mmCIF file of C-alpha atoms in Angstrom:
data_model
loop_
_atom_site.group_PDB
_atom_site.id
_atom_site.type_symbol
_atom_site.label_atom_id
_atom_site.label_comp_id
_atom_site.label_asym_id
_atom_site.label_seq_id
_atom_site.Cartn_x
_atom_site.Cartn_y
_atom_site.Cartn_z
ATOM 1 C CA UNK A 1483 12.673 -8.857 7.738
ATOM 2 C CA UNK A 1484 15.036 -6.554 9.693
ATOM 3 C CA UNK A 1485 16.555 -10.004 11.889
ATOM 4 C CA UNK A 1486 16.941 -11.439 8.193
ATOM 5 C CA UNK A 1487 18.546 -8.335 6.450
ATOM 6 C CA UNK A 1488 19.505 -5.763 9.456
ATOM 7 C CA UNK A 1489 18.616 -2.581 7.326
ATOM 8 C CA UNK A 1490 16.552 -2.184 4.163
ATOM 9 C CA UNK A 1491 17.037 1.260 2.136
ATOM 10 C CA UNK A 1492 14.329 0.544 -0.710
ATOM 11 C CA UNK A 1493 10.944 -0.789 -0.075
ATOM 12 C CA UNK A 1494 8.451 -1.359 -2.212
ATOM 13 C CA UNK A 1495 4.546 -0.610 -1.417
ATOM 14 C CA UNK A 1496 3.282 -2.689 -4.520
ATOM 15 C CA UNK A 1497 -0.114 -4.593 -2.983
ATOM 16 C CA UNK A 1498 -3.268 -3.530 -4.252
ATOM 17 C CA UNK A 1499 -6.512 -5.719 -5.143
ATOM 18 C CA UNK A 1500 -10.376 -4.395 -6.602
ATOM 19 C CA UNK A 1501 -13.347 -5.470 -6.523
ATOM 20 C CA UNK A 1502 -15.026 -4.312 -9.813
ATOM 21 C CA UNK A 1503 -18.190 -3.210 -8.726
ATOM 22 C CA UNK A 1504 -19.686 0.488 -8.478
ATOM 23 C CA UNK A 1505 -19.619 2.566 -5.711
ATOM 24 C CA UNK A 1506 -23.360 1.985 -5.101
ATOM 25 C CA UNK A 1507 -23.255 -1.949 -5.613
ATOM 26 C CA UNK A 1508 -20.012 -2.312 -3.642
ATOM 27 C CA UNK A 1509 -20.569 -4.561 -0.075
ATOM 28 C CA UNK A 1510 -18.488 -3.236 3.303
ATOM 29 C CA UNK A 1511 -16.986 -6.836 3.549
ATOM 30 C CA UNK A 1512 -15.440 -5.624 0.144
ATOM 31 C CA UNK A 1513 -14.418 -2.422 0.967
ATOM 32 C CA UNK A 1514 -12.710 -3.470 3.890
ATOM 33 C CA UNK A 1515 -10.906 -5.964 2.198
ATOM 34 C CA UNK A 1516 -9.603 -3.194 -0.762
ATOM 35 C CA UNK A 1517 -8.627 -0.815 2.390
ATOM 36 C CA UNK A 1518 -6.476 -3.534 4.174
ATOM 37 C CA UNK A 1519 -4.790 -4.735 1.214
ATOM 38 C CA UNK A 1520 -4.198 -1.255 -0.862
ATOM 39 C CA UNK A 1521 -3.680 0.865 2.383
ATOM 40 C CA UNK A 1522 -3.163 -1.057 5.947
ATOM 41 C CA UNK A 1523 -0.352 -3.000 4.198
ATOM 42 C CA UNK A 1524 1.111 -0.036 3.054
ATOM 43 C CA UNK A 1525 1.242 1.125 6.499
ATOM 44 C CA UNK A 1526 2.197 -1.943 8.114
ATOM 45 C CA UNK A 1527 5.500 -2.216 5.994
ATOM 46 C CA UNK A 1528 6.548 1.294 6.004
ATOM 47 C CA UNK A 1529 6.036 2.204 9.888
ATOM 48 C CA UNK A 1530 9.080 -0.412 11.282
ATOM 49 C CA UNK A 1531 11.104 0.630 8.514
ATOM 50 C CA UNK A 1532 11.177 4.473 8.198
ATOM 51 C CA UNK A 1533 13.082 4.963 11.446
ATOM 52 C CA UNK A 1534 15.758 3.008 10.232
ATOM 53 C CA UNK A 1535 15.987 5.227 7.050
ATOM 54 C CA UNK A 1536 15.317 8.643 9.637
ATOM 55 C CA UNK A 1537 18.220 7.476 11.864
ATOM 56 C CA UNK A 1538 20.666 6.670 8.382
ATOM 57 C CA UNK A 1539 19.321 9.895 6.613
ATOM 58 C CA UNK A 1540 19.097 7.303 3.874
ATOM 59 C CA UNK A 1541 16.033 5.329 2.252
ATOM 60 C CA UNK A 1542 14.014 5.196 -0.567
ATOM 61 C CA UNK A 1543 10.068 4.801 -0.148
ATOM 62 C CA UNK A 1544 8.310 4.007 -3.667
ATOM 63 C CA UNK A 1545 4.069 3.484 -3.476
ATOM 64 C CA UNK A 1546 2.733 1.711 -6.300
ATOM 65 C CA UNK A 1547 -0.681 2.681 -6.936
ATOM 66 C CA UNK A 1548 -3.567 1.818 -9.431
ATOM 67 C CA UNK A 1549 -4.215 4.367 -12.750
ATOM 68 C CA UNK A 1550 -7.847 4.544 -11.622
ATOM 69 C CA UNK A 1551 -6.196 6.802 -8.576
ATOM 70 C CA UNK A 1552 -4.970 9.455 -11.318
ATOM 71 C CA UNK A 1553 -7.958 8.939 -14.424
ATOM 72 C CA UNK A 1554 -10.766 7.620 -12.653
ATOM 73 C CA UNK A 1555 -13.166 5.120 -14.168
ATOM 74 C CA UNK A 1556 -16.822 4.045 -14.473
ATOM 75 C CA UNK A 1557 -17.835 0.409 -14.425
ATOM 76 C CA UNK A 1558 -21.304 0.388 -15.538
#
């Protein structure tokens, strides 16, 4: 991305995936998969970006995350 564009001042964090299932019926193979997608890729994209934006004193980070994270909710 950086070879393509040389800087980038906004990114974007906007993956995210769920497996609707309960805590208790939920599989590891699934939570891994949720944890890569909604946090490792979060990670992955910001970390060779942000000392670009450190060095300009200029960037804009924006993390998109689910309405679950702020209400909660029960799938029965």
């Amino acid at each position: 991305m950086l070879a393509e564009f040389g800087t980038v001042d906004i990114l974007v964090n906007n993956a995210g995936i769920t497996r609707d299932s309960t805590f208790v019926r939920m599989n590891k193979e699934d939570w891994d998969k949720v944890l890569r997608t909604d946090l490792d890729s979060m990670f992955n994209m910001t970390k060779p970006l942000l000392g670009g934006m450190l060095k300009r004193q200029f960037g804009r980070i924006v993390n998109v995350s689910s309405v679950n994270g702020a209400r909660g909710a029960l799938s029965h």
